[in-house]
Amino acid sequence: MSALPTFSFHTTAEEVADVFAHEIRGKNVLVTGTSLNGLGFETARVIAKYANLVIITGYNEERLKLSEDTIKKENPAAKIYPLTLDLSSFASIRKAAAEVNALEGPLHVLIHNAAAFGASASFAPTVDGVETQYATNHVGPFLLSKLLAPKLLASATAGYTPRVVYLSSVAHGYGTGVDFDLLTNPKAEGYDAFKTYWATKSTAPLMAIELSKRSKGKINAFSLEPGLIFTASMENKVVSTIMKGTGALTPEGKPAEGLPWKTLAEGAATLISGGTIISTVAAAFDTRLNDQAGAYLADSNVANDKRAAHSSDPANAERLWTVTEKITGEEFTF
């Protein structure tokens, strides 16, 4: 077998998928948040070239159908299952999980890509009483993982361990970490949408660490930062205003020059592979990551040194897990 290549800042998801085609073949993969012009869509698109089944999700059925049609137009043989899922609603998550669990075959990879990013500048709790960004970026994915865990575990063999991938962000290190007070006692007083986003992204590395630990080798979980990418979310009025304020976007709403912007394809690469190299596509399929469960990835490389101290703390990880069990009313054990 030839040596695997070295990936870089500019490696695309498609290039990583082609390298790991053998690992992707026959796999069933669920990717959350797959709207067009987003990382989740790009991830699903390239994985669909080889996978047995790719489950794509979204809360808007029309946009979900558009994503499905676009993938199938490029690859008519792709097996795509559109799943309506609103991660801010426990009821929607339970309904979607039941639908997935009823499908034939196990689930090999779960990729938590969907995220709420300053969708509202003001405090907005969900119907379940959770702050919206925490609900979508952390609590919802936790509940979904718990409900799909048996289907993930069913994919395990002597030579394969199922994987869960959490998308974080370089922004996870901007603040002080999880705001446990806002998470457990949501309130409008002192609310800051941008800081809350940073805090919610600090949960991803903690969950990758804790899920890997609690599953005792039965599930390998990873977190990653995809890089600075101009996606459809940045066209949201609130998000655009915030990004202009930081200087990341120009007054016209375009990517500012001089910053390390990646294309969608380059950003999605961090999701597929692994080992010393990781991308969304890398984190999901590179066999070189098999003995590095819980690792944090950046630019398709294991980069635990880039994981903030508050998102590396085992005590924080354990506390977050326990608190989230109480919020969801679900004990997540193995």
mmCIF file of C-alpha atoms in Angstrom:
data_model
loop_
_atom_site.group_PDB
_atom_site.id
_atom_site.type_symbol
_atom_site.label_atom_id
_atom_site.label_comp_id
_atom_site.label_asym_id
_atom_site.label_seq_id
_atom_site.Cartn_x
_atom_site.Cartn_y
_atom_site.Cartn_z
ATOM 1 C CA MET A 1 0.000 0.000 0.000
ATOM 2 C CA SER A 2 1.404 3.400 -0.927
ATOM 3 C CA ALA A 3 2.090 5.970 1.762
ATOM 4 C CA LEU A 4 -0.728 8.390 2.529
ATOM 5 C CA PRO A 5 -0.102 11.968 1.397
ATOM 6 C CA THR A 6 0.477 14.989 3.570
ATOM 7 C CA PHE A 7 -2.393 17.479 3.594
ATOM 8 C CA SER A 8 -2.066 21.235 3.911
ATOM 9 C CA PHE A 9 -3.977 24.467 4.486
ATOM 10 C CA HIS A 10 -5.221 24.365 0.882
ATOM 11 C CA THR A 11 -6.129 20.658 0.687
ATOM 12 C CA THR A 12 -9.773 20.280 -0.354
ATOM 13 C CA ALA A 13 -12.409 17.925 1.026
ATOM 14 C CA GLU A 14 -12.682 16.210 -2.348
ATOM 15 C CA GLU A 15 -8.957 15.473 -2.386
ATOM 16 C CA VAL A 16 -9.154 13.980 1.101
ATOM 17 C CA ALA A 17 -12.234 11.914 0.190
ATOM 18 C CA ASP A 18 -10.478 10.522 -2.861
ATOM 19 C CA VAL A 19 -7.521 9.454 -0.709
ATOM 20 C CA PHE A 20 -9.794 7.697 1.777
ATOM 21 C CA ALA A 21 -12.294 6.312 -0.742
ATOM 22 C CA HIS A 22 -11.624 2.776 0.506
ATOM 23 C CA GLU A 23 -12.514 3.796 4.073
ATOM 24 C CA ILE A 24 -15.664 5.657 2.990
ATOM 25 C CA ARG A 25 -17.073 2.868 0.797
ATOM 26 C CA GLY A 26 -19.916 0.996 2.457
ATOM 27 C CA LYS A 27 -20.260 3.523 5.278
ATOM 28 C CA ASN A 28 -23.465 5.209 6.435
ATOM 29 C CA VAL A 29 -22.855 8.820 7.463
ATOM 30 C CA LEU A 30 -25.071 11.518 8.980
ATOM 31 C CA VAL A 31 -24.098 15.174 8.522
ATOM 32 C CA THR A 32 -26.095 17.907 10.259
ATOM 33 C CA GLY A 33 -26.590 21.335 8.705
ATOM 34 C CA THR A 34 -26.238 20.687 4.975
ATOM 35 C CA SER A 35 -27.631 23.823 3.315
ATOM 36 C CA LEU A 36 -26.079 24.879 0.018
ATOM 37 C CA ASN A 37 -22.926 26.999 0.264
ATOM 38 C CA GLY A 38 -22.085 25.580 3.655
ATOM 39 C CA LEU A 39 -19.435 23.256 5.068
ATOM 40 C CA GLY A 40 -21.966 20.524 5.805
ATOM 41 C CA PHE A 41 -23.131 20.458 2.201
ATOM 42 C CA GLU A 42 -19.576 20.281 0.869
ATOM 43 C CA THR A 43 -18.793 17.482 3.317
ATOM 44 C CA ALA A 44 -21.899 15.500 2.343
ATOM 45 C CA ARG A 45 -21.274 16.073 -1.358
ATOM 46 C CA VAL A 46 -17.769 14.609 -1.423
ATOM 47 C CA ILE A 47 -18.563 11.731 0.931
ATOM 48 C CA ALA A 48 -21.573 10.792 -1.224
ATOM 49 C CA LYS A 49 -19.180 9.883 -4.067
ATOM 50 C CA TYR A 50 -18.223 6.730 -2.174
ATOM 51 C CA ALA A 51 -20.502 6.154 0.842
ATOM 52 C CA ASN A 52 -23.314 3.631 1.020
ATOM 53 C CA LEU A 53 -25.668 6.280 2.436
ATOM 54 C CA VAL A 54 -25.390 9.929 3.419
ATOM 55 C CA ILE A 55 -28.105 11.341 5.657
ATOM 56 C CA ILE A 56 -28.340 15.110 5.223
ATOM 57 C CA THR A 57 -30.276 17.270 7.664
ATOM 58 C CA GLY A 58 -31.892 20.667 7.916
ATOM 59 C CA TYR A 59 -34.926 22.310 9.486
ATOM 60 C CA ASN A 60 -36.146 23.797 6.190
ATOM 61 C CA GLU A 61 -37.535 21.082 3.913
ATOM 62 C CA GLU A 62 -37.242 23.164 0.729
ATOM 63 C CA ARG A 63 -33.571 23.911 1.303
ATOM 64 C CA LEU A 64 -32.988 20.292 2.277
ATOM 65 C CA LYS A 65 -34.531 19.144 -1.012
ATOM 66 C CA LEU A 66 -32.347 21.631 -2.898
ATOM 67 C CA SER A 67 -29.221 20.163 -1.299
ATOM 68 C CA GLU A 68 -30.330 16.630 -2.133
ATOM 69 C CA ASP A 69 -31.123 17.520 -5.751
ATOM 70 C CA THR A 70 -27.791 19.332 -6.194
ATOM 71 C CA ILE A 71 -25.786 16.349 -4.949
ATOM 72 C CA LYS A 72 -27.751 13.917 -7.113
ATOM 73 C CA LYS A 73 -27.418 16.132 -10.171
ATOM 74 C CA GLU A 74 -23.649 15.855 -9.854
ATOM 75 C CA ASN A 75 -23.716 12.210 -8.791
ATOM 76 C CA PRO A 76 -26.950 10.421 -9.822
ATOM 77 C CA ALA A 77 -25.829 7.223 -8.100
ATOM 78 C CA ALA A 78 -25.453 8.898 -4.693
ATOM 79 C CA LYS A 79 -27.686 7.501 -1.982
ATOM 80 C CA ILE A 80 -29.007 10.507 -0.061
ATOM 81 C CA TYR A 81 -31.575 10.465 2.734
ATOM 82 C CA PRO A 82 -33.002 13.898 3.607
ATOM 83 C CA LEU A 83 -33.868 14.208 7.295
ATOM 84 C CA THR A 84 -35.824 17.119 8.733
ATOM 85 C CA LEU A 85 -34.100 18.130 11.952
ATOM 86 C CA ASP A 86 -34.284 21.224 14.127
ATOM 87 C CA LEU A 87 -31.498 20.979 16.700
ATOM 88 C CA SER A 88 -33.110 23.684 18.821
ATOM 89 C CA SER A 89 -36.111 21.439 19.518
ATOM 90 C CA PHE A 90 -35.967 18.312 21.674
ATOM 91 C CA ALA A 91 -39.165 17.037 20.041
ATOM 92 C CA SER A 92 -37.692 17.432 16.547
ATOM 93 C CA ILE A 93 -34.487 15.680 17.602
ATOM 94 C CA ARG A 94 -36.391 12.743 19.092
ATOM 95 C CA LYS A 95 -38.526 12.410 15.960
ATOM 96 C CA ALA A 96 -35.503 12.574 13.658
ATOM 97 C CA ALA A 97 -33.523 10.077 15.758
ATOM 98 C CA ALA A 98 -36.419 7.615 15.694
ATOM 99 C CA GLU A 99 -36.519 7.953 11.903
ATOM 100 C CA VAL A 100 -32.795 7.247 11.595
ATOM 101 C CA ASN A 101 -32.954 4.334 14.013
ATOM 102 C CA ALA A 102 -35.683 2.786 11.861
ATOM 103 C CA LEU A 103 -33.450 2.790 8.763
ATOM 104 C CA GLU A 104 -31.780 -0.433 7.713
ATOM 105 C CA GLY A 105 -28.162 -0.861 8.713
ATOM 106 C CA PRO A 106 -25.905 0.779 11.308
ATOM 107 C CA LEU A 107 -24.551 4.329 11.422
ATOM 108 C CA HIS A 108 -20.773 4.557 11.039
ATOM 109 C CA VAL A 109 -20.118 8.291 11.360
ATOM 110 C CA LEU A 110 -22.044 11.193 12.928
ATOM 111 C CA ILE A 111 -20.799 14.659 11.975
ATOM 112 C CA HIS A 112 -22.068 17.564 14.095
ATOM 113 C CA ASN A 113 -21.671 20.376 11.588
ATOM 114 C CA ALA A 114 -24.818 22.495 12.128
ATOM 115 C CA ALA A 115 -24.503 25.646 14.201
ATOM 116 C CA ALA A 116 -26.410 28.768 15.150
ATOM 117 C CA PHE A 117 -24.229 31.851 14.899
ATOM 118 C CA GLY A 118 -25.734 35.017 16.298
ATOM 119 C CA ALA A 119 -29.032 34.364 14.519
ATOM 120 C CA SER A 120 -30.560 36.924 16.836
ATOM 121 C CA ALA A 121 -28.742 39.782 18.507
ATOM 122 C CA SER A 122 -31.130 39.534 21.436
ATOM 123 C CA PHE A 123 -31.649 36.756 23.957
ATOM 124 C CA ALA A 124 -33.931 34.051 22.545
ATOM 125 C CA PRO A 125 -34.680 30.874 24.501
ATOM 126 C CA THR A 126 -36.044 27.793 22.746
ATOM 127 C CA VAL A 127 -39.377 26.133 23.457
ATOM 128 C CA ASP A 128 -37.424 23.817 25.785
ATOM 129 C CA GLY A 129 -36.057 26.779 27.747
ATOM 130 C CA VAL A 130 -32.467 26.633 26.484
ATOM 131 C CA GLU A 131 -30.600 29.634 25.052
ATOM 132 C CA THR A 132 -30.798 29.203 21.256
ATOM 133 C CA GLN A 133 -27.088 29.007 20.428
ATOM 134 C CA TYR A 134 -26.400 26.578 23.280
ATOM 135 C CA ALA A 135 -29.384 24.495 22.150
ATOM 136 C CA THR A 136 -28.295 24.235 18.518
ATOM 137 C CA ASN A 137 -24.531 24.073 19.013
ATOM 138 C CA HIS A 138 -24.329 21.816 22.053
ATOM 139 C CA VAL A 139 -27.444 20.525 23.821
ATOM 140 C CA GLY A 140 -29.177 19.366 20.623
ATOM 141 C CA PRO A 141 -26.095 17.521 19.320
ATOM 142 C CA PHE A 142 -25.646 15.895 22.749
ATOM 143 C CA LEU A 143 -29.212 14.582 22.696
ATOM 144 C CA LEU A 144 -28.887 13.413 19.084
ATOM 145 C CA SER A 145 -25.648 11.572 19.895
ATOM 146 C CA LYS A 146 -27.272 9.875 22.854
ATOM 147 C CA LEU A 147 -30.294 8.723 20.869
ATOM 148 C CA LEU A 148 -28.185 7.480 17.940
ATOM 149 C CA ALA A 149 -25.484 5.841 20.063
ATOM 150 C CA PRO A 150 -26.935 2.312 19.719
ATOM 151 C CA LYS A 151 -26.977 2.641 15.927
ATOM 152 C CA LEU A 152 -23.387 3.907 15.974
ATOM 153 C CA LEU A 153 -22.273 1.065 18.231
ATOM 154 C CA ALA A 154 -23.926 -1.410 15.854
ATOM 155 C CA SER A 155 -21.351 -0.490 13.178
ATOM 156 C CA ALA A 156 -18.405 -1.627 15.305
ATOM 157 C CA THR A 157 -16.347 -4.587 14.128
ATOM 158 C CA ALA A 158 -12.999 -6.077 15.085
ATOM 159 C CA GLY A 159 -11.369 -3.632 12.678
ATOM 160 C CA TYR A 160 -13.676 -0.611 12.845
ATOM 161 C CA THR A 161 -14.687 1.851 15.583
ATOM 162 C CA PRO A 162 -17.548 4.296 14.861
ATOM 163 C CA ARG A 163 -16.778 8.011 14.941
ATOM 164 C CA VAL A 164 -18.426 11.226 16.059
ATOM 165 C CA VAL A 165 -17.038 14.524 14.764
ATOM 166 C CA TYR A 166 -17.706 17.918 16.385
ATOM 167 C CA LEU A 167 -17.051 21.171 14.541
ATOM 168 C CA SER A 168 -15.541 23.782 16.811
ATOM 169 C CA SER A 169 -13.930 27.065 15.755
ATOM 170 C CA VAL A 170 -10.819 29.075 16.433
ATOM 171 C CA ALA A 171 -13.309 31.341 18.243
ATOM 172 C CA HIS A 172 -13.646 28.727 21.001
ATOM 173 C CA GLY A 173 -10.550 30.236 22.557
ATOM 174 C CA TYR A 174 -11.643 33.871 22.418
ATOM 175 C CA GLY A 175 -13.669 33.805 25.611
ATOM 176 C CA THR A 176 -13.470 32.046 28.967
ATOM 177 C CA GLY A 177 -15.224 28.847 27.959
ATOM 178 C CA VAL A 178 -18.625 27.425 28.833
ATOM 179 C CA ASP A 179 -20.961 29.825 30.633
ATOM 180 C CA PHE A 180 -22.582 27.257 32.905
ATOM 181 C CA ASP A 181 -24.864 29.894 34.400
ATOM 182 C CA LEU A 182 -26.350 30.840 31.024
ATOM 183 C CA LEU A 183 -26.548 27.181 30.043
ATOM 184 C CA THR A 184 -28.466 26.130 33.142
ATOM 185 C CA ASN A 185 -30.297 29.384 33.952
ATOM 186 C CA PRO A 186 -30.940 31.231 30.653
ATOM 187 C CA LYS A 187 -31.632 34.938 31.121
ATOM 188 C CA ALA A 188 -31.576 38.087 29.020
ATOM 189 C CA GLU A 189 -29.636 40.187 31.541
ATOM 190 C CA GLY A 190 -26.097 40.772 30.295
ATOM 191 C CA TYR A 191 -26.618 38.593 27.220
ATOM 192 C CA ASP A 192 -24.013 38.918 24.447
ATOM 193 C CA ALA A 193 -24.737 36.878 21.296
ATOM 194 C CA PHE A 194 -21.169 36.929 20.018
ATOM 195 C CA LYS A 195 -19.588 35.862 23.322
ATOM 196 C CA THR A 196 -22.214 33.159 23.638
ATOM 197 C CA TYR A 197 -21.208 31.805 20.246
ATOM 198 C CA TRP A 198 -17.579 31.603 21.403
ATOM 199 C CA ALA A 199 -18.716 29.773 24.530
ATOM 200 C CA THR A 200 -20.848 27.268 22.625
ATOM 201 C CA LYS A 201 -17.932 26.443 20.343
ATOM 202 C CA SER A 202 -15.817 25.698 23.419
ATOM 203 C CA THR A 203 -18.136 22.743 24.130
ATOM 204 C CA ALA A 204 -17.067 20.766 21.033
ATOM 205 C CA PRO A 205 -13.547 19.831 22.214
ATOM 206 C CA LEU A 206 -14.917 18.980 25.658
ATOM 207 C CA MET A 207 -17.537 16.647 24.195
ATOM 208 C CA ALA A 208 -14.983 14.906 21.970
ATOM 209 C CA ILE A 209 -12.800 14.282 25.013
ATOM 210 C CA GLU A 210 -15.618 13.117 27.269
ATOM 211 C CA LEU A 211 -17.431 10.930 24.718
ATOM 212 C CA SER A 212 -14.187 9.162 23.871
ATOM 213 C CA LYS A 213 -13.498 8.616 27.578
ATOM 214 C CA ARG A 214 -16.961 7.455 28.597
ATOM 215 C CA SER A 215 -17.390 5.089 25.669
ATOM 216 C CA LYS A 216 -14.150 3.332 26.694
ATOM 217 C CA GLY A 217 -12.972 2.869 23.135
ATOM 218 C CA LYS A 218 -16.370 2.010 21.674
ATOM 219 C CA ILE A 219 -16.654 5.381 19.889
ATOM 220 C CA ASN A 220 -13.821 7.618 18.709
ATOM 221 C CA ALA A 221 -14.737 11.302 18.861
ATOM 222 C CA PHE A 222 -12.813 14.260 17.451
ATOM 223 C CA SER A 223 -13.242 18.031 17.327
ATOM 224 C CA LEU A 224 -11.803 20.449 14.811
ATOM 225 C CA GLU A 225 -11.589 24.009 13.590
ATOM 226 C CA PRO A 226 -12.283 24.256 9.835
ATOM 227 C CA GLY A 227 -10.692 27.684 9.427
ATOM 228 C CA LEU A 228 -11.966 31.115 8.407
ATOM 229 C CA ILE A 229 -14.519 30.502 5.672
ATOM 230 C CA PHE A 230 -17.093 32.723 3.981
ATOM 231 C CA THR A 231 -20.322 30.705 4.179
ATOM 232 C CA ALA A 232 -23.992 31.478 3.653
ATOM 233 C CA SER A 233 -24.353 32.135 7.402
ATOM 234 C CA MET A 234 -22.308 35.319 7.014
ATOM 235 C CA GLU A 235 -25.039 36.778 4.830
ATOM 236 C CA ASN A 236 -27.331 36.801 7.871
ATOM 237 C CA LYS A 237 -27.879 40.453 8.852
ATOM 238 C CA VAL A 238 -26.860 40.016 12.493
ATOM 239 C CA VAL A 239 -23.863 37.829 11.687
ATOM 240 C CA SER A 240 -22.726 40.160 8.907
ATOM 241 C CA THR A 241 -22.893 43.160 11.239
ATOM 242 C CA ILE A 242 -20.800 41.366 13.850
ATOM 243 C CA MET A 243 -18.217 40.206 11.322
ATOM 244 C CA LYS A 244 -17.929 43.713 9.863
ATOM 245 C CA GLY A 245 -17.319 44.999 13.380
ATOM 246 C CA THR A 246 -14.397 42.620 13.837
ATOM 247 C CA GLY A 247 -12.904 43.605 10.492
ATOM 248 C CA ALA A 248 -13.308 40.111 9.048
ATOM 249 C CA LEU A 249 -15.774 41.447 6.468
ATOM 250 C CA THR A 250 -15.561 44.670 4.500
ATOM 251 C CA PRO A 251 -18.323 47.321 4.782
ATOM 252 C CA GLU A 252 -19.773 45.686 1.642
ATOM 253 C CA GLY A 253 -19.947 42.317 3.393
ATOM 254 C CA LYS A 254 -17.067 40.713 1.489
ATOM 255 C CA PRO A 255 -14.117 38.753 2.979
ATOM 256 C CA ALA A 256 -11.437 41.215 4.093
ATOM 257 C CA GLU A 257 -8.056 40.913 2.434
ATOM 258 C CA GLY A 258 -5.035 39.875 4.466
ATOM 259 C CA LEU A 259 -6.866 37.231 6.527
ATOM 260 C CA PRO A 260 -6.296 33.445 6.112
ATOM 261 C CA TRP A 261 -9.586 32.716 4.358
ATOM 262 C CA LYS A 262 -10.254 29.178 3.139
ATOM 263 C CA THR A 263 -12.647 28.052 0.445
ATOM 264 C CA LEU A 264 -15.588 25.816 1.420
ATOM 265 C CA ALA A 265 -13.740 22.840 -0.049
ATOM 266 C CA GLU A 266 -10.586 23.574 1.973
ATOM 267 C CA GLY A 267 -12.578 24.045 5.179
ATOM 268 C CA ALA A 268 -14.556 20.842 4.743
ATOM 269 C CA ALA A 269 -11.316 18.925 4.279
ATOM 270 C CA THR A 270 -10.636 19.085 7.998
ATOM 271 C CA LEU A 271 -13.778 16.940 8.512
ATOM 272 C CA ILE A 272 -12.840 13.771 6.562
ATOM 273 C CA SER A 273 -9.374 12.407 7.539
ATOM 274 C CA GLY A 274 -7.122 11.893 10.524
ATOM 275 C CA GLY A 275 -3.801 10.724 11.997
ATOM 276 C CA THR A 276 -1.394 13.565 11.904
ATOM 277 C CA ILE A 277 -3.724 14.909 9.259
ATOM 278 C CA ILE A 278 -7.339 15.780 9.910
ATOM 279 C CA SER A 279 -10.209 17.381 8.051
ATOM 280 C CA THR A 280 -14.056 17.005 8.438
ATOM 281 C CA VAL A 281 -13.566 14.377 5.881
ATOM 282 C CA ALA A 282 -10.276 13.450 7.565
ATOM 283 C CA ALA A 283 -11.646 13.336 11.102
ATOM 284 C CA ALA A 284 -14.299 10.925 9.932
ATOM 285 C CA PHE A 285 -12.189 8.433 7.981
ATOM 286 C CA ASP A 286 -8.403 8.587 8.382
ATOM 287 C CA THR A 287 -7.292 5.366 10.088
ATOM 288 C CA ARG A 288 -4.213 7.157 11.427
ATOM 289 C CA LEU A 289 -6.510 8.729 14.023
ATOM 290 C CA ASN A 290 -7.562 5.402 15.493
ATOM 291 C CA ASP A 291 -5.320 5.788 18.541
ATOM 292 C CA GLN A 292 -5.926 9.520 19.011
ATOM 293 C CA ALA A 293 -9.533 9.629 20.202
ATOM 294 C CA GLY A 294 -10.501 13.009 21.626
ATOM 295 C CA ALA A 295 -7.944 14.896 19.514
ATOM 296 C CA TYR A 296 -8.444 18.453 18.268
ATOM 297 C CA LEU A 297 -7.677 19.120 14.601
ATOM 298 C CA ALA A 298 -6.728 22.173 12.563
ATOM 299 C CA ASP A 299 -5.530 22.505 8.951
ATOM 300 C CA SER A 300 -5.920 18.735 8.592
ATOM 301 C CA ASN A 301 -3.429 18.096 11.393
ATOM 302 C CA VAL A 302 -3.798 16.992 14.999
ATOM 303 C CA ALA A 303 -3.391 20.265 16.885
ATOM 304 C CA ASN A 304 -4.122 19.689 20.555
ATOM 305 C CA ASP A 305 -1.848 22.632 21.325
ATOM 306 C CA LYS A 306 -4.423 24.908 19.651
ATOM 307 C CA ARG A 307 -7.180 23.715 21.962
ATOM 308 C CA ALA A 308 -7.822 26.314 24.675
ATOM 309 C CA ALA A 309 -7.061 25.330 28.267
ATOM 310 C CA HIS A 310 -10.721 25.633 29.275
ATOM 311 C CA SER A 311 -11.650 23.227 26.463
ATOM 312 C CA SER A 312 -8.945 20.750 27.461
ATOM 313 C CA ASP A 313 -9.867 20.515 31.149
ATOM 314 C CA PRO A 314 -11.210 17.028 32.046
ATOM 315 C CA ALA A 315 -13.160 18.498 34.962
ATOM 316 C CA ASN A 316 -14.955 20.912 32.620
ATOM 317 C CA ALA A 317 -15.713 18.056 30.229
ATOM 318 C CA GLU A 318 -17.206 15.904 32.977
ATOM 319 C CA ARG A 319 -19.231 18.784 34.394
ATOM 320 C CA LEU A 320 -20.599 19.733 30.978
ATOM 321 C CA TRP A 321 -21.659 16.150 30.286
ATOM 322 C CA THR A 322 -23.463 15.824 33.609
ATOM 323 C CA VAL A 323 -25.171 19.222 33.324
ATOM 324 C CA THR A 324 -26.356 18.432 29.805
ATOM 325 C CA GLU A 325 -27.791 15.109 30.915
ATOM 326 C CA LYS A 326 -29.941 17.028 33.387
ATOM 327 C CA ILE A 327 -31.049 19.565 30.765
ATOM 328 C CA THR A 328 -32.105 16.883 28.298
ATOM 329 C CA GLY A 329 -33.472 14.487 30.892
ATOM 330 C CA GLU A 330 -31.373 11.743 29.290
ATOM 331 C CA GLU A 331 -28.639 9.753 31.030
ATOM 332 C CA PHE A 332 -25.962 9.080 28.414
ATOM 333 C CA THR A 333 -24.056 5.970 29.510
ATOM 334 C CA PHE A 334 -22.327 2.991 27.938
#
